[in-house]
mmCIF file of C-alpha atoms in Angstrom:
data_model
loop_
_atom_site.group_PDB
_atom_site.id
_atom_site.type_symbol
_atom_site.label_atom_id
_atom_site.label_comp_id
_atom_site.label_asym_id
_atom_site.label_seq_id
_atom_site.Cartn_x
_atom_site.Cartn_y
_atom_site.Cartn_z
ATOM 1 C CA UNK S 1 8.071 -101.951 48.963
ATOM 2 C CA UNK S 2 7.744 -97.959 48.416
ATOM 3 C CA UNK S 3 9.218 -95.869 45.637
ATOM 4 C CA UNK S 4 11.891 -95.051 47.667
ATOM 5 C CA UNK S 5 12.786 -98.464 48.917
ATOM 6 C CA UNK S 6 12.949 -99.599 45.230
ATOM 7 C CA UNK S 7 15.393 -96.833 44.576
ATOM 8 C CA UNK S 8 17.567 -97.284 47.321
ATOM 9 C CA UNK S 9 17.256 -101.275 46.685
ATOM 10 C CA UNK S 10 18.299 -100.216 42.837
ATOM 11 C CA UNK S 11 21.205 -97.390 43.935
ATOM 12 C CA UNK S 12 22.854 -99.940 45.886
ATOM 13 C CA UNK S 13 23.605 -102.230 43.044
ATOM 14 C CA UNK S 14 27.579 -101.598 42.323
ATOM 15 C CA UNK S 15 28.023 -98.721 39.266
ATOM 16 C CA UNK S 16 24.514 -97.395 39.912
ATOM 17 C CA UNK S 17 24.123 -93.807 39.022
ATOM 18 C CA UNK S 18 20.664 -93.132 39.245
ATOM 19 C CA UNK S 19 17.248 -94.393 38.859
ATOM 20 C CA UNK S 20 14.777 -92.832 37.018
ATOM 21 C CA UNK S 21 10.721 -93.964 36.614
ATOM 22 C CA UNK S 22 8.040 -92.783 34.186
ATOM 23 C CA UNK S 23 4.979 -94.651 34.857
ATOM 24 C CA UNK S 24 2.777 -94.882 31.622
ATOM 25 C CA UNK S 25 -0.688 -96.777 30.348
ATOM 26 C CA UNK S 26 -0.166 -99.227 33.605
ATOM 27 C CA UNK S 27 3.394 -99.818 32.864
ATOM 28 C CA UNK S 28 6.531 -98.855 35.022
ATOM 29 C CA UNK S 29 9.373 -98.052 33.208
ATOM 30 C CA UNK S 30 12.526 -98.205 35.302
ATOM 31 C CA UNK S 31 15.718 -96.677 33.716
ATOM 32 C CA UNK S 32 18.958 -97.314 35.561
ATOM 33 C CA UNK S 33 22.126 -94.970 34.765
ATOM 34 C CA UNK S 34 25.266 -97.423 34.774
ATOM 35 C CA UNK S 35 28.963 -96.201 35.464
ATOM 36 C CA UNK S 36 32.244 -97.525 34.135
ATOM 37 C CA UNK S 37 31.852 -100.090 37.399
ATOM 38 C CA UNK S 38 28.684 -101.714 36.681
ATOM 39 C CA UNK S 39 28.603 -105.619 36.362
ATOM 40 C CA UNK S 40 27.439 -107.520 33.447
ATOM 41 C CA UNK S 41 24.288 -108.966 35.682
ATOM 42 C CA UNK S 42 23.514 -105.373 36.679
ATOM 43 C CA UNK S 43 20.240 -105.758 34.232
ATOM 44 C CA UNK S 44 19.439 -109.240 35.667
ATOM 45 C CA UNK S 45 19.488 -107.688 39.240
ATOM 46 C CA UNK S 46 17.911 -104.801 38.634
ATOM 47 C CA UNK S 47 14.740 -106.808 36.915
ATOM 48 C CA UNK S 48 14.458 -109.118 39.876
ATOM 49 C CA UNK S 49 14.458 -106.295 42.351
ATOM 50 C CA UNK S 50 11.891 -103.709 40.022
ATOM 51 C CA UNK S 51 9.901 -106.978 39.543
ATOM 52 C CA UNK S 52 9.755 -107.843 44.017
ATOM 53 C CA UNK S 53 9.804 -104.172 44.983
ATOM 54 C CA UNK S 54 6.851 -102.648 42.088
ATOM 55 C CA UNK S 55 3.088 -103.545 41.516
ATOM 56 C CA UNK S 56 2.158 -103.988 38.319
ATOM 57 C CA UNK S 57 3.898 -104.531 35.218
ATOM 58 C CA UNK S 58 7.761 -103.374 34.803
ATOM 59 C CA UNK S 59 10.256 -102.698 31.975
ATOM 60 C CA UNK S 60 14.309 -101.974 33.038
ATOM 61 C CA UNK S 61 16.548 -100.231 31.239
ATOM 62 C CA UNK S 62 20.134 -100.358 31.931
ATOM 63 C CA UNK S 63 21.417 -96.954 30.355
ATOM 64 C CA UNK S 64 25.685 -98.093 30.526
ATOM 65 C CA UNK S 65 28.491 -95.520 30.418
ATOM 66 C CA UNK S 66 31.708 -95.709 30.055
ATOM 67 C CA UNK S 67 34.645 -93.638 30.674
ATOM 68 C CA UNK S 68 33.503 -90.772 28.511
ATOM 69 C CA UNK S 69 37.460 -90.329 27.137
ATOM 70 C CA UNK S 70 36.616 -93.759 24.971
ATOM 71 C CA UNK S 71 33.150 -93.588 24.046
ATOM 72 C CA UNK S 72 32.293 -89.950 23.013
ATOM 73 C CA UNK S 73 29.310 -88.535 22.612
ATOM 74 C CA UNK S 74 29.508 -87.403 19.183
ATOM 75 C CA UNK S 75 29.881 -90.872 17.453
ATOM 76 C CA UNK S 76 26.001 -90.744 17.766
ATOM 77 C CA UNK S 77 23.687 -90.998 14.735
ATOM 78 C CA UNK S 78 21.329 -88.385 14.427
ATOM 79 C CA UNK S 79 18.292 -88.595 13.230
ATOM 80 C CA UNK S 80 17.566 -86.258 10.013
ATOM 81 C CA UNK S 81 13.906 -87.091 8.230
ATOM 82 C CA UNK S 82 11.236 -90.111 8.354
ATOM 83 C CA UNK S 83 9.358 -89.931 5.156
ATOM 84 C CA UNK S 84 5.972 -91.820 4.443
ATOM 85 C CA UNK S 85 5.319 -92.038 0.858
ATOM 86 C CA UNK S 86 1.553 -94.272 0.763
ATOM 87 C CA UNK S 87 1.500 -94.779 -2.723
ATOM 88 C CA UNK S 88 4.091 -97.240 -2.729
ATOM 89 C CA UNK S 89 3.299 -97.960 1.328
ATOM 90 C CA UNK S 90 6.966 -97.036 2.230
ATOM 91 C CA UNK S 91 8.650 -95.707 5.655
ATOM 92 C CA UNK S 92 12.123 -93.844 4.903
ATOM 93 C CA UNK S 93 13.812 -93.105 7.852
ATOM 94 C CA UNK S 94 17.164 -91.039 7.130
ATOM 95 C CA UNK S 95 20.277 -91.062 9.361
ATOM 96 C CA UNK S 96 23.332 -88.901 9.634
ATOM 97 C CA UNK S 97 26.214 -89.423 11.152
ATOM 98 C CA UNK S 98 29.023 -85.977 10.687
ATOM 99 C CA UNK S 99 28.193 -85.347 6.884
ATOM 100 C CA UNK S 100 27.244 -89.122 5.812
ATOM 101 C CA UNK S 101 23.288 -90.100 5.602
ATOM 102 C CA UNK S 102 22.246 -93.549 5.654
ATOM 103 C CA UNK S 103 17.971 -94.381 4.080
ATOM 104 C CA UNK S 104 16.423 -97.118 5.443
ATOM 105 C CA UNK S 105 13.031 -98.242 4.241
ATOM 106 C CA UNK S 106 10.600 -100.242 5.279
ATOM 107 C CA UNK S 107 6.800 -101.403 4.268
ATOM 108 C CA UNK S 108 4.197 -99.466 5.859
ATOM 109 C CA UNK S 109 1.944 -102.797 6.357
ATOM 110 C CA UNK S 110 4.327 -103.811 9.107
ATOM 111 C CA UNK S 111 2.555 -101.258 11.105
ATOM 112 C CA UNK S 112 4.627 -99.622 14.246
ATOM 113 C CA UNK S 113 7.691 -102.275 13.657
ATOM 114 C CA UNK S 114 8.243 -100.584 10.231
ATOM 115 C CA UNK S 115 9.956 -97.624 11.626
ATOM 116 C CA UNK S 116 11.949 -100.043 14.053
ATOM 117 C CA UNK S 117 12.837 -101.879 10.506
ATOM 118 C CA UNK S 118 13.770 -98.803 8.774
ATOM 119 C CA UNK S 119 15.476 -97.260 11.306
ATOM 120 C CA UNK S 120 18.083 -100.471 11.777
ATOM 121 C CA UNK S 121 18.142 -100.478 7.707
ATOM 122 C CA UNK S 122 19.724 -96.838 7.928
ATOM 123 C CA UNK S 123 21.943 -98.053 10.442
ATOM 124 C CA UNK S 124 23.342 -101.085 8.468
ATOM 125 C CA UNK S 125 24.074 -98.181 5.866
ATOM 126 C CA UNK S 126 26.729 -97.563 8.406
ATOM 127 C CA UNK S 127 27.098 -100.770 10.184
ATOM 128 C CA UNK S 128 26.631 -103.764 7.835
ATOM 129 C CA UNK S 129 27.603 -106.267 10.042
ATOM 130 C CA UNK S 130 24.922 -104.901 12.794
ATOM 131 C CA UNK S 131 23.877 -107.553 14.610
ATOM 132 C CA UNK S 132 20.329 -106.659 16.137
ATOM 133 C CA UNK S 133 17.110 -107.461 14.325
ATOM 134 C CA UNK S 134 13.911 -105.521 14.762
ATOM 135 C CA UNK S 135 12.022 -107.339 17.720
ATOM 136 C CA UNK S 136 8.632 -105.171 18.819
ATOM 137 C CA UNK S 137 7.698 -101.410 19.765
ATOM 138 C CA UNK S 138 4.787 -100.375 21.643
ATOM 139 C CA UNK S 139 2.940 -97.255 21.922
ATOM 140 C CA UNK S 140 3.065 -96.746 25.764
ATOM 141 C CA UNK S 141 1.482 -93.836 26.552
ATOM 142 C CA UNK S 142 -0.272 -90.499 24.510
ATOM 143 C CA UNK S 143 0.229 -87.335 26.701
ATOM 144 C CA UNK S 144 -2.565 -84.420 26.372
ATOM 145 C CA UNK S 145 -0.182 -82.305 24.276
ATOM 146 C CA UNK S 146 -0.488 -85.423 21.875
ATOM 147 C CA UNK S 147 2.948 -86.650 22.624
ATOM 148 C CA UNK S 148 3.719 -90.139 21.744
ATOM 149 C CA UNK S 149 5.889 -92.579 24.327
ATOM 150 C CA UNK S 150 7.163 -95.562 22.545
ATOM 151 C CA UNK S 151 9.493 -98.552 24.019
ATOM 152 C CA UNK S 152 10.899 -100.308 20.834
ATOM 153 C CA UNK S 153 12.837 -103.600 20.902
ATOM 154 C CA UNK S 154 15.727 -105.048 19.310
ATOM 155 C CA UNK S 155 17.207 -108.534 19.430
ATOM 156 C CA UNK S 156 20.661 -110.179 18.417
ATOM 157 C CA UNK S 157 19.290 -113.641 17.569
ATOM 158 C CA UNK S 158 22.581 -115.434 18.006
ATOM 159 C CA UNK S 159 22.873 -114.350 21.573
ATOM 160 C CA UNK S 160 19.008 -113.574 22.323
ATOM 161 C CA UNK S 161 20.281 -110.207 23.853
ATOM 162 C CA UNK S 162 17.632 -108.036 23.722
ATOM 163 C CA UNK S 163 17.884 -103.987 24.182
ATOM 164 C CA UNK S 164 15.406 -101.896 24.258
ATOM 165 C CA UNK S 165 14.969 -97.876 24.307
ATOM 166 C CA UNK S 166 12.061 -95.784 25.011
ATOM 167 C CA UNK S 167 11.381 -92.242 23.653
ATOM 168 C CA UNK S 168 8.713 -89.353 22.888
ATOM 169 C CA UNK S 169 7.616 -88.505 19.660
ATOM 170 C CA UNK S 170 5.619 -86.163 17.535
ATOM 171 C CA UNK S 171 3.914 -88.936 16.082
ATOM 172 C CA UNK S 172 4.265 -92.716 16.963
ATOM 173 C CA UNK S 173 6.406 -93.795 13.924
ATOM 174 C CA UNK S 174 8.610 -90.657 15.075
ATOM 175 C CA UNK S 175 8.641 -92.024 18.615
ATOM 176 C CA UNK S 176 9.188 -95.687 17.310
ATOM 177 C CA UNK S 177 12.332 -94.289 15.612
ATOM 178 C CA UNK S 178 13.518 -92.527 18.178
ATOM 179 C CA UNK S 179 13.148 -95.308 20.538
ATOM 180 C CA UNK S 180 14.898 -97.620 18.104
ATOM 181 C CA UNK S 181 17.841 -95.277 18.406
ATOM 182 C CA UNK S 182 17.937 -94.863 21.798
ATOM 183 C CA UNK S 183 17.862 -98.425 22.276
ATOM 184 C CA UNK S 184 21.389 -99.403 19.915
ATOM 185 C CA UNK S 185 23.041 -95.947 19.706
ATOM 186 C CA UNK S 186 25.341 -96.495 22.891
ATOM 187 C CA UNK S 187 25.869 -100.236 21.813
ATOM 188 C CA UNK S 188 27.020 -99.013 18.388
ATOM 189 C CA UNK S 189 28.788 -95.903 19.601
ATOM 190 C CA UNK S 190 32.318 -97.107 19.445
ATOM 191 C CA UNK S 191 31.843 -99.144 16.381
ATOM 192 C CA UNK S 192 30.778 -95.640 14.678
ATOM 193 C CA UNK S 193 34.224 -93.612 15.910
ATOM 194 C CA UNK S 194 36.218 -94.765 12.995
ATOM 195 C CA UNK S 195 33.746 -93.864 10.670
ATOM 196 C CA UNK S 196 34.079 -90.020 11.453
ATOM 197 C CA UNK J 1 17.194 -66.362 47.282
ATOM 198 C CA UNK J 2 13.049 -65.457 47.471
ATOM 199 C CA UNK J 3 11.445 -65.841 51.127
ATOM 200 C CA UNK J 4 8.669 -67.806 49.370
ATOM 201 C CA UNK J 5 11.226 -70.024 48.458
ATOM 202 C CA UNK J 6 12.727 -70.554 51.738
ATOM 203 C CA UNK J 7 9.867 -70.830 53.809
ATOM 204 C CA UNK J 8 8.447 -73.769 51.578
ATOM 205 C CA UNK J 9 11.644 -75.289 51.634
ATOM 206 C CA UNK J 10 12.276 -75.418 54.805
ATOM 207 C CA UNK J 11 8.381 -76.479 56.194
ATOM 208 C CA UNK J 12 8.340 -78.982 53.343
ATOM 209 C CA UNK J 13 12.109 -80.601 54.447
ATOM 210 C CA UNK J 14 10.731 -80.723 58.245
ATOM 211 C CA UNK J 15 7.669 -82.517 57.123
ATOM 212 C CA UNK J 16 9.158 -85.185 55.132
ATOM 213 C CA UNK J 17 12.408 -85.053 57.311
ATOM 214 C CA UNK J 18 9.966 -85.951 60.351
ATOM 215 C CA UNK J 19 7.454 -88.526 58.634
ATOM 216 C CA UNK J 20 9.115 -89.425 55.092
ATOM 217 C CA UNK J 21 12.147 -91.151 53.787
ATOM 218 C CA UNK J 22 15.605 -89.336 53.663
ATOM 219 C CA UNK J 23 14.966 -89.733 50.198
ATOM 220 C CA UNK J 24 11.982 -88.578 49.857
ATOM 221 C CA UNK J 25 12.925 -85.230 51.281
ATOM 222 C CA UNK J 26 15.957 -84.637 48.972
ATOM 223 C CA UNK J 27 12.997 -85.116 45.889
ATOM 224 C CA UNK J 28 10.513 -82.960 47.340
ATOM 225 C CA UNK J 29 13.402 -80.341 48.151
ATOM 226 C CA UNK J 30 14.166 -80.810 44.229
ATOM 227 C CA UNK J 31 10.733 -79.904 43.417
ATOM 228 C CA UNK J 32 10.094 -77.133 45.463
ATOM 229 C CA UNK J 33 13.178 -75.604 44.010
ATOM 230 C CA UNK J 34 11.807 -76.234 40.318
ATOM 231 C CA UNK J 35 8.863 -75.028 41.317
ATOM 232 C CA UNK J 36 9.896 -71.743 43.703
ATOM 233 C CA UNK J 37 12.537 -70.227 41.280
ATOM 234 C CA UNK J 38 10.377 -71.214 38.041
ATOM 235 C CA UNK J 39 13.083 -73.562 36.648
ATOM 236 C CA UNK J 40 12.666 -76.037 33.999
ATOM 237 C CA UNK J 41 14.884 -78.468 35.298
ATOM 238 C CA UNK J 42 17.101 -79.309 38.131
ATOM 239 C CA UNK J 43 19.032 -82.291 39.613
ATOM 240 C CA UNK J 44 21.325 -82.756 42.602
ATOM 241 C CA UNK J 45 24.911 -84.556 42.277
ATOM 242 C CA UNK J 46 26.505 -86.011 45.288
ATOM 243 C CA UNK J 47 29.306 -88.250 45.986
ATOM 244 C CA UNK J 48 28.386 -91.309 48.996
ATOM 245 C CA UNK J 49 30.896 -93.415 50.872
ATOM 246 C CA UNK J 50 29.799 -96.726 49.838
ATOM 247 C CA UNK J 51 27.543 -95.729 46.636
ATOM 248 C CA UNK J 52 30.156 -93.224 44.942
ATOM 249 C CA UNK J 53 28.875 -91.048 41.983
ATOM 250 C CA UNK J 54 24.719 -90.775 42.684
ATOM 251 C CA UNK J 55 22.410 -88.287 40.671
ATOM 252 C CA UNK J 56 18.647 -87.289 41.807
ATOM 253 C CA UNK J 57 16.564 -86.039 39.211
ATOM 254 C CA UNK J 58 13.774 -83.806 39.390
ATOM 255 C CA UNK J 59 10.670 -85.761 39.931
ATOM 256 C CA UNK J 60 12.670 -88.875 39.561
ATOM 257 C CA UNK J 61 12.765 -88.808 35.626
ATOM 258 C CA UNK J 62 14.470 -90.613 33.955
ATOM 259 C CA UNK J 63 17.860 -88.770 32.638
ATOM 260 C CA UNK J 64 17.951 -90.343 29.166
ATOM 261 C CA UNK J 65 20.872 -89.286 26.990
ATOM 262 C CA UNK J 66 22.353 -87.434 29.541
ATOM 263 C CA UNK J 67 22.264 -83.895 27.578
ATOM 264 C CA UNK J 68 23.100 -82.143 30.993
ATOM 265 C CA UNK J 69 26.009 -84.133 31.182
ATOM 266 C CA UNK J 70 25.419 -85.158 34.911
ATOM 267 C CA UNK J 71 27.536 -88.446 34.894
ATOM 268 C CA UNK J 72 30.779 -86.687 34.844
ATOM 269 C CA UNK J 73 29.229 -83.406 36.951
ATOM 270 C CA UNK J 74 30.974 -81.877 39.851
ATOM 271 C CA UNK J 75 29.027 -82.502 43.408
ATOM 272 C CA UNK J 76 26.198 -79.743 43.765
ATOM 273 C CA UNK J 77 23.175 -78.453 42.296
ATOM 274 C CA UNK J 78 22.737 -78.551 38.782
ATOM 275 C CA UNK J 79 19.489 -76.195 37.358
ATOM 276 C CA UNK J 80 18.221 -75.061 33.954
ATOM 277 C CA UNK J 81 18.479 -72.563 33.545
ATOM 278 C CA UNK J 82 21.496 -72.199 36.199
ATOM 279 C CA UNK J 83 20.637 -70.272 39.168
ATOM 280 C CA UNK J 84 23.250 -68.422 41.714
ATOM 281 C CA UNK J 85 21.878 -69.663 45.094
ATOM 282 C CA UNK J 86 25.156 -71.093 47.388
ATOM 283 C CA UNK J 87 23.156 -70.775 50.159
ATOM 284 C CA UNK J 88 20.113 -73.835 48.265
ATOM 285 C CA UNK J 89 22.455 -75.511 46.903
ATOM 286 C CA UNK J 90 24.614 -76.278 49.599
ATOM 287 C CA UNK J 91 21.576 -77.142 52.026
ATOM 288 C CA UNK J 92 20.535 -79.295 49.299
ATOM 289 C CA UNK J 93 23.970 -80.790 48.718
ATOM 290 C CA UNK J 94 24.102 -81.464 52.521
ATOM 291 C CA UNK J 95 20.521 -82.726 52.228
ATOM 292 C CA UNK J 96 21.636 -85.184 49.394
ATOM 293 C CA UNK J 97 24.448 -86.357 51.257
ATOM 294 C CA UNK J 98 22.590 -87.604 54.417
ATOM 295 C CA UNK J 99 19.636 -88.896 52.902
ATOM 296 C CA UNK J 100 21.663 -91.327 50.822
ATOM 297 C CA UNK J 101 24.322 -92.219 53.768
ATOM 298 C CA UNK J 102 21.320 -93.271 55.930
ATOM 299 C CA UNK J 103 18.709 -94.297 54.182
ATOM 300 C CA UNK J 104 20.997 -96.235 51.491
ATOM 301 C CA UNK J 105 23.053 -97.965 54.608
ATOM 302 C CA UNK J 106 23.750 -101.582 53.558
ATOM 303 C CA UNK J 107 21.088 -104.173 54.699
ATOM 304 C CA UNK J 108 21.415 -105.778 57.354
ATOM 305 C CA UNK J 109 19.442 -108.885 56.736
ATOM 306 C CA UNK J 110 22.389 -109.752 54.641
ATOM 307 C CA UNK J 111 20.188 -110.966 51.771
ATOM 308 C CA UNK J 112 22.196 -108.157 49.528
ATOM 309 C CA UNK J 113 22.230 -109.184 45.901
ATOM 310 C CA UNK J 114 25.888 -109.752 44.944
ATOM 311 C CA UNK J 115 26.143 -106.856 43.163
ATOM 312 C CA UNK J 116 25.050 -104.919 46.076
ATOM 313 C CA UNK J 117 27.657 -102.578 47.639
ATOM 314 C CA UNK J 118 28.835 -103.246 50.750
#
């Protein structure tokens, strides 16, 4: 199956927007924009299809909107400093959401989870009841401008649903964090919109 | 609209339209724009019987958070920075348009995943 055929295979699944691929260190990653009429199996479908139609190894992510009236875009949390102090082996990653900050912290020896850690401690400064545990990130790819791609991994372990982001950093803990974000910011978006 | 511009986009949409995917040809159309009016970014949005809302992305990036706001976009061509070329953008609208109403026809094997639309 081509690039194209893929696509089209992918834009024909109900509520598809679009379909987007970055190909890094072997890996495809396949990110599919999902309307307000997108199934709950879109993510299953899509896999199957990416998994038949690529060669080589492939990640999906289903990107889901809703109407845009109900879910706006400003009940996002933005990311304001990640802070490394050695001595004590700490990773502070601080969150803001309007004029509130959230710290999370997290040891240093967990290696590249420890900003996926941190970053869903600042969260729960927002959200205690959060529901997603830190699961994995991976440093996909460097770029020559020393860019760092990351796909991070998050898990609720009562329903073993799993999302996962991907994102560019300046360093890999910065792209960890980021990724961590991208991955739970739209699940979390309407639980935020009270808050502000 | 610069004759460099033209003449690329028009050999390179015979090319692909002759040996190449529909698709295909609205992409490399999208690039040769990028590329002929020194944009940083551009992306088509068409509406398709059958497949509704459908956005094409330079170079088939990923769109990520959406900061362009192309989801809720009106039909056309959507640069950064913004460009005023009717004449493009409606040959690449009309390019969209086709390429997705033909190539993205519904299969007719019938092995169509459920979610597939008809």
């Amino acid at each position: 199956m081509s690039l194209d055929e893929l696509e089209l295979e992918l834009r024909r699944l109900r509520g598809v927007l679009a379909v987007g691929f970055q190909e890094a260190d072997g890996l495809l990653l396949v990110e599919l924009q999902a309307g307000p009429d997108a199934y709950p199996e879109m993510a299953r479908d899509a896999t199957l299809i990416a998994n038949q139609g690529a060669v080589g190894p492939v990640a999906v992510e289903v990107v889901r909107w809703g109407d845009r009236a109900s879910a706006p875009r400003e009940t996002r949390l933005r990311l304001v400093e990640i802070t490394n102090d050695p001595a004590v082996g700490e990773l502070q990653v601080r969150l803001a959401l309007g004029d509130d900050e959230g710290v999370g912290r997290a040891s240093t020896d967990h290696g590249l989870l420890a900003p996926v850690e941190a970053t869903i401690a600042a969260i729960r400064a927002f959200l205690p009841e959060l529901r997603f545990l830190p699961g994995w990130a991976r440093l996909v790819e460097t770029t020559p401008d020393r860019r760092f791609l990351v796909v991070a991994s998050v898990t609720d372990p009562d329903t073993q649903e799993h999302r996962r982001g991907a994102a560019e950093g300046a360093s890999p803990v910065a792209g960890a964090t980021r990724a961590t974000l991208a991955a739970l910011n739209r699940t979390i978006a309407q639980d935020l919109a009270p808050l502000l | 609209m610069p004759e460099t511009t033209t003449a690329l986009l028009t050999a390179s949409l015979v090319d692909v339209a002759r040996l190449g995917s529909g698709l295909g040809a609205v992409y490399r159309a999208l690039d040769l724009v990028v590329d002929g009016f020194g944009l940083d970014d551009a992306a088509l949005v068409v509406e398709v019987p059958g497949l509704g809302h459908q956005v094409l992305h330079a170079g088939r990036r990923p769109i990520g958070d959406d900061v362009a706001h192309l989801h809720d976009a009106p039909e056309g061509l959507h640069t950064q920075p913004p460009i005023d070329e009717p004449v493009v953008a409606e040959l690449l609208l009309a390019l969209g348009a086709l390429a997705l109403r033909y190539d993205a026809r519904p299969d007719p094997s019938g092995t169509a995943l459920p979610g597939h639309s008809a």
